[in-house]
Coordinates of C-alpha atoms and ligand atoms in Angstrom, one line a residue:
X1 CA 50.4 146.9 225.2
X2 CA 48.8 143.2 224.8
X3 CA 45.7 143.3 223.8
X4 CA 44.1 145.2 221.2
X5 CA 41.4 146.9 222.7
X6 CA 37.8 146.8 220.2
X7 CA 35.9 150.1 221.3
X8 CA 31.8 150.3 219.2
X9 CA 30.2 153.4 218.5
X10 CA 26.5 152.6 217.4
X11 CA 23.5 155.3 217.4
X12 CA 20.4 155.6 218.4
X13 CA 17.2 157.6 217.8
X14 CA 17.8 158.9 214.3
X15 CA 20.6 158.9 211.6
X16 CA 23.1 161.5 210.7
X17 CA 23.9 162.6 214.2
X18 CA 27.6 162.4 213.4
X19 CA 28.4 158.8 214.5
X20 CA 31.9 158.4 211.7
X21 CA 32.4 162.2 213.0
X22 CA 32.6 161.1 217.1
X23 CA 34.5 157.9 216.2
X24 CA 37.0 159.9 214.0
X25 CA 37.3 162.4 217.0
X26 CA 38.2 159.6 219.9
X27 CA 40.0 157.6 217.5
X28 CA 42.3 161.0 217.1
X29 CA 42.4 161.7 221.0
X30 CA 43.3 158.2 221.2
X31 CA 46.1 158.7 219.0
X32 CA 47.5 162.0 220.3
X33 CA 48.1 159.7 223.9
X34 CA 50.4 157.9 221.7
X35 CA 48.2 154.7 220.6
X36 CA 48.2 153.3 217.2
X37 CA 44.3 153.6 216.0
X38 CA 42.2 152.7 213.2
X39 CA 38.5 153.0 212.4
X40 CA 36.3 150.7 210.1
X41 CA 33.1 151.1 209.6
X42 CA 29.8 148.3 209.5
X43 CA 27.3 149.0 207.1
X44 CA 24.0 147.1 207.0
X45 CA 23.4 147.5 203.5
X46 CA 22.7 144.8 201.0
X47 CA 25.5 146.5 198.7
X48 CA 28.2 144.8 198.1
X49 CA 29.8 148.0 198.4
X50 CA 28.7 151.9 198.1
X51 CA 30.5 152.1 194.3
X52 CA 27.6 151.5 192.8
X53 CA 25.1 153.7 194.5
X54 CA 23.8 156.9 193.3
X55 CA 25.5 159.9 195.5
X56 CA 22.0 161.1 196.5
X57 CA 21.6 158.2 198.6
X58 CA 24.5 158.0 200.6
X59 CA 26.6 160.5 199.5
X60 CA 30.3 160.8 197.9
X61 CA 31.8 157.3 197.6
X62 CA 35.4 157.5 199.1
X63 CA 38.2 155.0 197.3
X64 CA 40.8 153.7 199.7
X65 CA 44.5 153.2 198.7
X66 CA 44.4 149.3 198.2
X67 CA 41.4 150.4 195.4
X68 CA 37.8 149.9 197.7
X69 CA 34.8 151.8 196.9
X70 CA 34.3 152.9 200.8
X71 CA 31.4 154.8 202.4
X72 CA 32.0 158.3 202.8
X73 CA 33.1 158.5 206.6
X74 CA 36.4 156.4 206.2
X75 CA 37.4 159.9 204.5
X76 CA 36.4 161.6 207.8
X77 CA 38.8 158.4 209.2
X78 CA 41.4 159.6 207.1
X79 CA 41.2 163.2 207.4
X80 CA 41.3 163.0 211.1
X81 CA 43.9 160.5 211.4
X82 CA 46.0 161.4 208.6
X83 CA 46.6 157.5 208.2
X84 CA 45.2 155.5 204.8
X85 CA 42.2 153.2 205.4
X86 CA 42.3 149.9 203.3
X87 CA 39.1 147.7 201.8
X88 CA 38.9 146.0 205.7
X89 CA 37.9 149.1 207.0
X90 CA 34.6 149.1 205.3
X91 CA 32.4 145.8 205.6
X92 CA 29.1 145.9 204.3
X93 CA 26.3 143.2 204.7
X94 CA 26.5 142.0 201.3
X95 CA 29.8 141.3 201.7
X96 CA 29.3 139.4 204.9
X97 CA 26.6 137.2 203.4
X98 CA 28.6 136.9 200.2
X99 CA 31.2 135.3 202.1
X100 CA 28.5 133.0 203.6
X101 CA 27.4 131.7 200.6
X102 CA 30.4 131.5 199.1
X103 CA 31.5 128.8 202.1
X104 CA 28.1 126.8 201.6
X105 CA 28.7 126.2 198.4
X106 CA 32.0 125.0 199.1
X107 CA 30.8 122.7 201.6
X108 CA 32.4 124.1 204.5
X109 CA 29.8 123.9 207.1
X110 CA 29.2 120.2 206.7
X111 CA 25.8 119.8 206.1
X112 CA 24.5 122.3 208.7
X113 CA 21.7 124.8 208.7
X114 CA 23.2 128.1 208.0
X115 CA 22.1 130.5 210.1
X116 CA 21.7 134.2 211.3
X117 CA 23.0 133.2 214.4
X118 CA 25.6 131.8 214.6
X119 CA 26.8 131.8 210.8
X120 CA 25.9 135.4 210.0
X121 CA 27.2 136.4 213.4
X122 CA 30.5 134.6 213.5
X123 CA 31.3 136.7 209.8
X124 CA 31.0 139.7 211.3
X125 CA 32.6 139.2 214.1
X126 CA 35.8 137.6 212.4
X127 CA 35.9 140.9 210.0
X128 CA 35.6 143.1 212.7
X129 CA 39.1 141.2 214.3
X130 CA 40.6 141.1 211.0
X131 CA 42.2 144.4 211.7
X132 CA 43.3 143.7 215.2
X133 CA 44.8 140.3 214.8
X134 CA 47.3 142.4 212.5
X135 CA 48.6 143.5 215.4
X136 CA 49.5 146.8 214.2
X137 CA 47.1 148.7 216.0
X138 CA 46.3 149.5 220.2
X139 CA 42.8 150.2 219.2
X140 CA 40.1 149.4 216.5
X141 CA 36.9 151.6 216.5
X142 CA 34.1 150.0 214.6
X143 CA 31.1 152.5 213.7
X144 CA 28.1 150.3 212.9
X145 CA 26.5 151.9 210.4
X146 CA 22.4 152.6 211.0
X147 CA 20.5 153.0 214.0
X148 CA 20.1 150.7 216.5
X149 CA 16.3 149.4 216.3
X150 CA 16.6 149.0 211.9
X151 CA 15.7 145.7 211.2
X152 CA 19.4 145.4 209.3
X153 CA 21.6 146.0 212.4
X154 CA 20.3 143.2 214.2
X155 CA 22.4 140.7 213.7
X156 CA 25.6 143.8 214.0
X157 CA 24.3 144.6 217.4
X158 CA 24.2 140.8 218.5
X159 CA 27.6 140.5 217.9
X160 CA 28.7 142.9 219.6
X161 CA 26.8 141.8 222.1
X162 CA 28.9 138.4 222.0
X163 CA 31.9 139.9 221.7
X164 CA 31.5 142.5 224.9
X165 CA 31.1 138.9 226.5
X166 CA 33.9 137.1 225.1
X167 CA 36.7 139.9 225.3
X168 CA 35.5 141.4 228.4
X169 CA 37.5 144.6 229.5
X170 CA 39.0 145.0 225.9
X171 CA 35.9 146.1 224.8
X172 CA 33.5 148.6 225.0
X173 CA 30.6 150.5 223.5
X174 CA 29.9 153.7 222.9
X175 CA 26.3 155.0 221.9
X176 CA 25.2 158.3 220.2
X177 CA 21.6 159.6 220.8
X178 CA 19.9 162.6 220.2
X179 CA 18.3 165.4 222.9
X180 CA 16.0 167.5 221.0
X181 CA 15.1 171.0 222.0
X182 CA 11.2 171.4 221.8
X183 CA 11.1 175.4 221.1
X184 CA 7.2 175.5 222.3
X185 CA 8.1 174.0 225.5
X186 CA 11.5 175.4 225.9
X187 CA 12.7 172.3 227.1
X188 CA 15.3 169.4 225.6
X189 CA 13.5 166.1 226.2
X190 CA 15.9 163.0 226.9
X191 CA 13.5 160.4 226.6
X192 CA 14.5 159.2 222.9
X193 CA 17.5 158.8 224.4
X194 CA 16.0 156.4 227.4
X195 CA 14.4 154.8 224.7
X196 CA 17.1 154.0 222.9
X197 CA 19.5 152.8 225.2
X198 CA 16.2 150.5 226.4
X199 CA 16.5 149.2 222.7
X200 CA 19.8 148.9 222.7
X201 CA 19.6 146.8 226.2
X202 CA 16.9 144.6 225.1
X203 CA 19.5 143.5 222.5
X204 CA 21.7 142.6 224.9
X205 CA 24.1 145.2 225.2
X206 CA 24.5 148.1 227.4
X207 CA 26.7 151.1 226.5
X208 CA 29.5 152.5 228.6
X209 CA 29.5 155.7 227.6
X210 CA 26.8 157.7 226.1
X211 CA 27.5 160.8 223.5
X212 CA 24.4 163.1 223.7
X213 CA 24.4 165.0 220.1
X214 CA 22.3 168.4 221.3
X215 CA 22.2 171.6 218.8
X216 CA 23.1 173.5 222.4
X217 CA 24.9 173.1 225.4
X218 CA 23.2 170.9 227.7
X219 CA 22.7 171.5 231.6
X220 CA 24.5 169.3 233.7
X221 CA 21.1 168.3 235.6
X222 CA 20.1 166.9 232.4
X223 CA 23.5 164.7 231.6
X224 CA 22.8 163.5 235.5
X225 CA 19.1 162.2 235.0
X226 CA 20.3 160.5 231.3
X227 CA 22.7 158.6 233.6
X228 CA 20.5 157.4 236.1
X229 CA 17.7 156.5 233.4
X230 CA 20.3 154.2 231.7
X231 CA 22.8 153.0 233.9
X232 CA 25.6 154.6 232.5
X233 CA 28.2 156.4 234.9
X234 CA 27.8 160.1 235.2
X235 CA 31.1 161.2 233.7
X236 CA 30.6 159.0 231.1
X237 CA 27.4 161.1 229.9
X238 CA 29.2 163.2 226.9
X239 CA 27.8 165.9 225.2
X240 CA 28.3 166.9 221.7
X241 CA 26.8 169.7 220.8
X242 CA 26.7 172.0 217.3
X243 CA 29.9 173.8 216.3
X244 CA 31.0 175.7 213.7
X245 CA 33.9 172.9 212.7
X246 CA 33.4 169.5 212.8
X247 CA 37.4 169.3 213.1
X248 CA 36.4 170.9 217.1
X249 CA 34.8 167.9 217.9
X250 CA 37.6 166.4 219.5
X251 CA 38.3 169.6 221.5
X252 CA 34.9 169.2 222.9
X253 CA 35.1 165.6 223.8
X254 CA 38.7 166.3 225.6
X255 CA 37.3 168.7 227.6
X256 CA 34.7 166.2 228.9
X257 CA 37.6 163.9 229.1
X258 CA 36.0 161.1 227.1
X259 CA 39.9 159.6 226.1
X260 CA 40.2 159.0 229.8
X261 CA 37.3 157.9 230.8
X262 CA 37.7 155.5 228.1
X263 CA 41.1 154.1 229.0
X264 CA 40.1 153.8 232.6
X265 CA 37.3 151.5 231.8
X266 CA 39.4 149.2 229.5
X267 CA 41.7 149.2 232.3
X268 CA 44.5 151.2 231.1
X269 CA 46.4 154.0 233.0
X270 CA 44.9 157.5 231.9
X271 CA 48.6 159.3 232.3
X272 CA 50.1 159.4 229.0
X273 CA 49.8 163.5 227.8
X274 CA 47.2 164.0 225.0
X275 CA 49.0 165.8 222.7
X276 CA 47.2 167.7 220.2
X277 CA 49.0 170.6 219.3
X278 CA 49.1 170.7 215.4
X279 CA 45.6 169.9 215.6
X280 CA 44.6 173.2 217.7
X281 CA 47.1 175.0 215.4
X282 CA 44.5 174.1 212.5
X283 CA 41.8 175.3 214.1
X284 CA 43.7 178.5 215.5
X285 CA 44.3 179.3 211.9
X286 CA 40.5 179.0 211.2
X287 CA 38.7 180.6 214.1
X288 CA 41.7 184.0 213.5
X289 CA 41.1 184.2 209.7
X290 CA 40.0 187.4 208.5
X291 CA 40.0 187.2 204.4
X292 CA 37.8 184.9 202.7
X293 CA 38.4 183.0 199.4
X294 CA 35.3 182.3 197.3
X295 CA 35.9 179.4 195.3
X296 CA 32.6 177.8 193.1
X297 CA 31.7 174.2 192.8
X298 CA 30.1 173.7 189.6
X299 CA 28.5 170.0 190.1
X300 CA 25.4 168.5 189.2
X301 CA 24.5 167.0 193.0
X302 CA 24.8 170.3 194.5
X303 CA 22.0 170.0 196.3
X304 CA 23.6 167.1 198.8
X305 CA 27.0 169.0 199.7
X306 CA 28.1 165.2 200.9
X307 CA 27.8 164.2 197.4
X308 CA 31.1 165.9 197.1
X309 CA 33.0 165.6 200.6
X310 CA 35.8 165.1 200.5
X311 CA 36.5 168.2 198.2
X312 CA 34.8 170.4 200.3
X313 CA 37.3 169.8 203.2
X314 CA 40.2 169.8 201.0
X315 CA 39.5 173.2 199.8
X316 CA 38.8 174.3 203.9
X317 CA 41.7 172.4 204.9
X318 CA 43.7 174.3 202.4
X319 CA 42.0 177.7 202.6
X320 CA 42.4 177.5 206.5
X321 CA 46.5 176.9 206.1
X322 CA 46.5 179.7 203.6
X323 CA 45.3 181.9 206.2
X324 CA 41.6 182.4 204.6
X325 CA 38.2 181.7 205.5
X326 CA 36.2 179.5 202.5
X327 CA 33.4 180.7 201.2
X328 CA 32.4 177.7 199.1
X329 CA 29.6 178.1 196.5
X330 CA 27.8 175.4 194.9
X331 CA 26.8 176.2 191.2
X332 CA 24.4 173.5 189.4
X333 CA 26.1 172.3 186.1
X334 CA 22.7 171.6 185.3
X335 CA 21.7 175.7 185.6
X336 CA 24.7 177.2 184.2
X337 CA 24.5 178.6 180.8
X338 CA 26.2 181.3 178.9
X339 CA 23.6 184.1 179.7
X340 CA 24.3 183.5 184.0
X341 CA 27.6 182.9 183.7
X342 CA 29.2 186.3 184.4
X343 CA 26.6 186.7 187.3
X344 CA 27.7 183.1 188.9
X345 CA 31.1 182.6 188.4
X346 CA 32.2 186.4 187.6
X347 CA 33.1 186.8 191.8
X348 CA 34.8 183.5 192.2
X349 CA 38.2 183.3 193.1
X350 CA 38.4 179.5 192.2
X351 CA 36.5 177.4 190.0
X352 CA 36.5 173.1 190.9
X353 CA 34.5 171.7 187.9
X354 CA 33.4 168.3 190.2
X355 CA 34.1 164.2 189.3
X356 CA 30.6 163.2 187.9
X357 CA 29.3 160.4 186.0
X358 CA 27.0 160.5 182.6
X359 CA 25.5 163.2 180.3
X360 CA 23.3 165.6 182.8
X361 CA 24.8 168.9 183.7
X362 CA 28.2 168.4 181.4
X363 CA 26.8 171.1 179.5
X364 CA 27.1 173.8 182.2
X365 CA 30.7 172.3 182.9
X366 CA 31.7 173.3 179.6
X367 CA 30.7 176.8 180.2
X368 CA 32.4 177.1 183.0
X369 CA 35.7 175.5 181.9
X370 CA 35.3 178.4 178.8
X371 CA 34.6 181.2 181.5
X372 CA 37.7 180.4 183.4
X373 CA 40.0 179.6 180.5
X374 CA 39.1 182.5 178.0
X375 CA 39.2 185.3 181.3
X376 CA 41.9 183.4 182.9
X377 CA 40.4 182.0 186.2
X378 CA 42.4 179.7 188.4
X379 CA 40.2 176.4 187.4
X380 CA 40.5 173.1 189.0
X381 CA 38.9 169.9 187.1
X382 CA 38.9 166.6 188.7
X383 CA 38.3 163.1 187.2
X384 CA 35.3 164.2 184.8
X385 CA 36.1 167.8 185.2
X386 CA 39.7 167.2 183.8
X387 CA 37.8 165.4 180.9
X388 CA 35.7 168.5 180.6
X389 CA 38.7 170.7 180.4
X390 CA 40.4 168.1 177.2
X391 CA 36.6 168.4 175.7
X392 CA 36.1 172.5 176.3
X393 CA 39.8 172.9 174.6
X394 CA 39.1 170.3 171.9
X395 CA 35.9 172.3 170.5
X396 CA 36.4 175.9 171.2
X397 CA 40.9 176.0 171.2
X398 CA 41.5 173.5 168.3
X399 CA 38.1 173.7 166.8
X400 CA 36.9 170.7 166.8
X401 CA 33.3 170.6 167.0
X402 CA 32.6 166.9 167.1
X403 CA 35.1 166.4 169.9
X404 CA 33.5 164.4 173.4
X405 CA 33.7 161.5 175.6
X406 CA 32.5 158.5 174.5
X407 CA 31.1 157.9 177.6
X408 CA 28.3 161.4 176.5
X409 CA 28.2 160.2 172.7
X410 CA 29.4 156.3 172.1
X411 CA 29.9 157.5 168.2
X412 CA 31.4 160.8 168.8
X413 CA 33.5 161.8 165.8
X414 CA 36.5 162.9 168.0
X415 CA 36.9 160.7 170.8
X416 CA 39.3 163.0 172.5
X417 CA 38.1 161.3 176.0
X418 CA 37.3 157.2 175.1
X419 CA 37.1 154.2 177.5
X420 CA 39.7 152.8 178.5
X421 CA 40.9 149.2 176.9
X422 CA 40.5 147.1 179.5
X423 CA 37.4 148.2 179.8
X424 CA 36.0 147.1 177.2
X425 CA 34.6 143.5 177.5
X426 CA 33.6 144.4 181.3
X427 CA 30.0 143.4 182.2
X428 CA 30.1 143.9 185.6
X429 CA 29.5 147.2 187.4
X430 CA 30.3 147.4 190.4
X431 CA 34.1 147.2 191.1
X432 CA 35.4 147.6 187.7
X433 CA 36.5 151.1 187.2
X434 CA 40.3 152.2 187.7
X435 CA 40.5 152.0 191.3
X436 CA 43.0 153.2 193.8
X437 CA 46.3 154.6 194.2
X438 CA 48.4 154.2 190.9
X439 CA 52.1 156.1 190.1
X440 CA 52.3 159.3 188.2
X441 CA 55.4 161.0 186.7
X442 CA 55.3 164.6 187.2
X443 CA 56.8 167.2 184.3
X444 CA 59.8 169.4 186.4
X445 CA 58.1 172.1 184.4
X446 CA 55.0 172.2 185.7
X447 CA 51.9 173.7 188.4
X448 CA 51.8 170.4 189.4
X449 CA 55.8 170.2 190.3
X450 CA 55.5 173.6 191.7
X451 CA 52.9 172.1 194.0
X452 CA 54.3 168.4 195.0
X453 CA 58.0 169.2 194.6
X454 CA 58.2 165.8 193.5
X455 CA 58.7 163.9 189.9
X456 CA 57.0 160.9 191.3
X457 CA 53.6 161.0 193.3
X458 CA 50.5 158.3 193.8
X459 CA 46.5 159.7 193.8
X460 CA 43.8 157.6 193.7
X461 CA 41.4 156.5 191.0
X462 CA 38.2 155.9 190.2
X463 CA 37.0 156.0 186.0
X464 CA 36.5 154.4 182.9
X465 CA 37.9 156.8 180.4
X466 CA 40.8 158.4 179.8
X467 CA 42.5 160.7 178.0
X468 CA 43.0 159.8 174.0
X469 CA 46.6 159.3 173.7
X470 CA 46.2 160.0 169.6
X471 CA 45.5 163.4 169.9
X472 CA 48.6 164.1 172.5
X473 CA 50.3 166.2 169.9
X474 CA 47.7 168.5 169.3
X475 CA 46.6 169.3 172.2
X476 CA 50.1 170.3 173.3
X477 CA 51.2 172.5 170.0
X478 CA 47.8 174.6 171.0
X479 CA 49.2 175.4 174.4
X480 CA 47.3 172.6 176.5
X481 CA 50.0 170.1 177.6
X482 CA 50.1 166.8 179.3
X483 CA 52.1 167.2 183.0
X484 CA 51.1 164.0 184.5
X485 CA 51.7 160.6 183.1
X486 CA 51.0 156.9 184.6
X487 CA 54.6 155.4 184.0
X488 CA 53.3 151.5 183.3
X489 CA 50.3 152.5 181.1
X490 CA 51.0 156.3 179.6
X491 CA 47.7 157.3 180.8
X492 CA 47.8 161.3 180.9
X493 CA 46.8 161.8 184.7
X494 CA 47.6 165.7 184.4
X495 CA 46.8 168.7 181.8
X496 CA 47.4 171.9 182.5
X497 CA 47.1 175.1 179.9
X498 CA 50.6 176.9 180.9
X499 CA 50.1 180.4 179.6
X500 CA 47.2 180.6 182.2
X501 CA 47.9 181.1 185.7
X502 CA 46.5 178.5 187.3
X503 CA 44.5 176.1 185.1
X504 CA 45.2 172.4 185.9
X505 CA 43.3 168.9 185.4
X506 CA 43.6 165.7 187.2
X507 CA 42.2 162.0 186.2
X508 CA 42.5 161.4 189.7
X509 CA 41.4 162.3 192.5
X510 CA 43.4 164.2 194.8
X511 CA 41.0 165.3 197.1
X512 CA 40.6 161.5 199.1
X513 CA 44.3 161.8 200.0
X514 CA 44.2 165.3 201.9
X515 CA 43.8 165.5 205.8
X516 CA 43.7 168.3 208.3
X517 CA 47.7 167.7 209.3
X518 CA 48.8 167.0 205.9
X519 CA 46.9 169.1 203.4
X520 CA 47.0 167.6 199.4
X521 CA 49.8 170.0 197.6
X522 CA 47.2 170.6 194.5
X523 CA 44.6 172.2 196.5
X524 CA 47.1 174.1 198.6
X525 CA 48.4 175.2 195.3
X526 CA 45.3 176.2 193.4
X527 CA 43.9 177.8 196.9
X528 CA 47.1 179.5 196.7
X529 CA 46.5 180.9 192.9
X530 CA 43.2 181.6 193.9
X531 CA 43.6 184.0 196.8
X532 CA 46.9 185.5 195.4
X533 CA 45.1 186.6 192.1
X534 CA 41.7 187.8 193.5
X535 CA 42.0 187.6 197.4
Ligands
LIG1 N1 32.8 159.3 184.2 C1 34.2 159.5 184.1 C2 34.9 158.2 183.9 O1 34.4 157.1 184.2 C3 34.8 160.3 185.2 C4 34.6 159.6 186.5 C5 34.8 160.5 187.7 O2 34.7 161.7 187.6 N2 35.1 159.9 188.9 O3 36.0 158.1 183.4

C-alpha cells in the first residue's frame, strides 16, 4: 500500500438518508478486507463545534477520546469500527474559517485578497489530508455533512472537486440520493435523484458510485435507467433500502458488492477475503432472540431518540449479546410524577435516568431514581443522572431537604453536587466542560469491578459539576458509597448503593466508548441485572 486512498460520500435530495450510516458501513467492509480505515466527517455549520448546540437541533453531541465535542455520527464511526475517532475527524466550517482568520491576522498571506476560492478551499482540503498524511491509514472516508445544493457545501463540494483532479485514481466519490415511492401512482420516481447528480455535476464533480436509499427493494430496471441518466456504471448503482438494523447495512452493501467495486475503481486488486464474521455473529444473535428486556429512558428530549444515541445502541448492543431483544421506552422527565409512576416505570426491567443539562424535567428524574431505589430496580444514572442519584439519596436517605446541584439552585443550602473549581472563572462556553477520556480507580469491591474486571479504566467526560467531596463520609455510612475515583483530581466518577442489586452512577459517560464488537462492560452488566431479575 502507497497511497492513501480519500473515498467522499456526499448526499443529495434531502437530509437524514443515512449518509454517516453508509460511510460507517463501507468503511467497515473496507476494514474486514484487511485495510486500516477511518471516517471524518465535514460539517457546514457556522459552529465552531456541535458542543454548544441544543440536542433538538442536531442531536446527541458525541465527545471523542482526545476531548472534541463531535457530531453525532463519528459515534456511528466508532461503533462500526470499534476504533476511537479524535477532534480531526470532525471539521466544521467555523473552524475552517477560524483558522482563516486566524492566518490573516498574522499576516501570512502577504497582502492578498482572502478568498473563498482559493483560501477557504485550500483549508479544507488540507484538513481533509490531515489524517492521511499520518500515514496510519489505507483509506480515509470523508462524509460532507448537508446536502449537495445548500448554499454552505459549496465551497466543500469544490474541493472535492479539486482534489478528484489532483489525486486522480486515489479518489473517489460516493453520492446518496433518495427514490421515493409515490403510493397513488404506485411507482418509485428516480428523478430527484437525476436531479441531484445534475447538481452535483454542475459543480464539477461526478460520482462513481451512486447509493439509492429506497424504503423497499428496488427493481433492477430502475437501478439500470438511474445509471444511464447519470453516467454512473451499472454495478455501481447501490441500493440501500429500509431494514430493521442499521448494523445490516453493511450486509446489504456486500451483497451488491460495493467494497469491490470500490477497490476496482481506485485501482486496487478486489481478492483479499472480506471477513466479517463477528459482525454476522451480532446480528445472528439479534434476528434469533426470543426474550425481550424492557429497559425505560427517563430523559427530557425524548421526543428526538438521537438526542440520546449513543445510549440507545449501547443498551441494543448489550441486550443483543445477552441474548434479548430491547424494548426501549422513552419516559419524559418532564411528565413523570409520583401519581404515574407505578403505571410507567412499574414494568421496566431497567431504568437509565439520561445526561442532561439545566433545571427542566430533573424533577421527574428524582422520582424515578426514588422508584427504583426504594422497590429495588436495577437503575443506571449517567453524567446528570448520577447527579440525580447523589441528590435523590441526599433528600429522601439522609434527609436532607435543601440538598441540589448548584448548577438547579446557585445558593442551594447543601451543595451536595457543585461546579467544579476550575470552573469557576470560565466565560467561555463552548469547549470548557471536562472533556474526554480521563483515568478512574475502580473499588475491587464493587458492580463496577464485577463489570470491567479492572482497577484501572478510562471513560469519557463531558460536565461542569461534580460530586461534593465534603459530604463523602456521609453518603457512605448511609449505604451509598463512592466506587469510582479520578486518581489525579479525587473526583468521585462512580456511586453505587450496594445493598441494592444493581444501582450504579457514572460522572462519565460510558455509553460513547461501546461498539457492536466490543460492547461497554457497564451496560453489559446492568443489562445483565436487568434481565436476570425480571427477564
Ligand atoms: N449538567 C451536568 C454538568 O454539567 C451534567 C452534564 C451531563 O449530563 N453531560 O455537570
Amino acid at each position: 500500500m502507497t497511497d492513501t486512498k480519500y473515498i467522499f460520500v456526499t448526499g443529495g435530495v434531502v437530509s437524514s438518508l443515512g449518509k454517516g450510516i453508509v460511510a460507517a458501513s463501507l468503511g467497515k467492509l473496507l476494514q474486514a478486507r484487511g485495510y486500516k480505515v477511518t471516517i471524518q466527517k465535514f460539517d457546514p455549520y457556522i459552529n465552531i463545534d456541535p458542543g454548544t448546540l441544543n440536542p433538538y437541533e442536531h442531536g446527541e453531541c458525541y465527545v471523542t477520546e482526545d476531548g472534541h465535542e463531535a457530531d453525532l455520527d463519528l459515534g456511528h464511526y466508532e461503533r462500526f469500527l470499534n476504533i476511537p475517532t479524535s477532534k480531526a475527524n470532525n471539521i466544521t466550517t467555523g473552524r475552517i474559517y477560524q483558522n482563516v482568520i486566524d492566518k490573516e491576522r498574522k499576516g501570512d498571506f502577504l497582502g492578498k485578497t482572502v478568498q473563498v476560492v482559493p483560501h477557504i478551499t485550500d483549508e479544507i482540503k488540507r484538513n481533509i489530508m490531515i489524517l492521511g498524511k499520518t500515514g496510519k491509514y489505507d483509506f480515509v472516508i470523508t462524509e460532507i455533512g448537508g446536502t449537495v445544493g445548500d448554499i454552505e457545501s459549496l465551497p466543500y463540494i469544490e474541493s472535492v472537486r479539486q482534489l478528484r483532479w489532483e489525486l486522480g485514481k486515489n479518489c473517489l466519490c460516493v453520492h446518496l440520493t433518495y427514490v421515493p415511492y409515490i403510493a397513488a401512482a404506485k411507482e418509485v420516481k428516480t428523478k430527484p435523484t437525476q436531479h441531484s447528480v445534475k447538481l452535483l455535476q454542475e459543480q464539477g464533480v461526478q460520482p462513481n458510485i451512486l447509493v439509492l436509499r429506497t424504503e423497499k427493494e428496488l427493481p433492477r430496471n430502475i437501478c439500470r435507467k438511474v445509471a444511464l441518466f447519470c453516467n454512473v456504471d451499472e454495478d455501481a448503482v447501490i441500493q440501500s433500502y429500509d431494514l430493521p438494523s442499521i448494523y445490516k447495512v453493511p450486509v446489504i452493501l456486500a451483497e451488491q458488492e460495493m467494497d469491490k467495486i470500490v477497490l476496482q475503481k481506485m485501482g486496487m486488486s478486489p481478492d483479499s477475503q472480506l471477513n466479517l464474521t463477528r459482525w454476522k455473529k451480532f446480528l445472528d444473535n439479534m434476528e434469533t432472540a426470543e426474550k425481550t428486556v424492557t429497559i425505560g429512558l427517563v430523559g427530557k428530549y425524548v421526543e428526538l431518540p438521537d438526542a440520546y444515541k449513543s445510549i440507545n445502541e449501547s443498551l441494543l448492543q448489550a441486550a443483543t449479546y445477552h441474548k434479548h431483544k430491547l424494548d426501549l421506552r422513552f419516559i419524559h422527565s418532564e411528565k413523570l410524577n409520583e401519581q404515574n409512576v407505578v403505571e410507567l416505570l412499574g414494568d421496566l426491567d431497567g431504568i437509565v435516568v439520561a445526561p442532561g443539562f439545566g433545571q427542566r424535567g430533573i424533577e421527574g428524574k428524582f422520582v424515578a431514581l426514588k422508584y427504583a431505589r426504594e422497590n429495588d430496580r436495577p437503575a443506571f444514572g449517567i453524567c446528570l443522572g448520577m447527579q440525580c442519584m447523589v441528590i435523590e439519596f441526599a433528600r429522601n436517605v439522609l434527609g436532607w431537604a435543601g440538598a441540589n446541584s448548584t448548577e438547579m439552585e446557585p445558593n442551594a443550602s447543601l451543595r451536595v453536587i457543585d461546579l467544579m473549581e476550575e470552573q469557576k472563572h470560565l466565560t467561555f462556553m463552548g469547549g470548557s466542560m471536562r472533556l474526554g477520556a480521563y483515568d478512574c480507580r475502580i473499588k475491587k469491591d464493587s458492580k463496577a469491578y464485577d463489570a470491567y474486571k479492572s482497577e484501572l479504566i478510562r471513560e469519557r467526560h463531558r460536565h461542569r459539576y461534580e460530586f461534593n467531596n465534603e459530604y463523602k463520609k456521609q453518603f457512605e455510612s448511609k449505604g451509598m458509597r463512592c466506587t469510582g475515583i479520578n486518581p489525579d483530581t479525587s473526583l468521585v466518577e462512580v456511586v453505587e448503593i450496594p445493598e441494592l442489586k444493581w444501582y450504579l452512577g457514572t460522572q462519565f459517560h460510558p455509553e460513547y466508548n461501546s461498539t457492536v464488537v466490543s460492547p461497554n462492560p457497564l451496560f453489559m452488566s446492568f443489562i445483565k441485572a436487568a434481565v436476570e431479575n425480571y427477564g
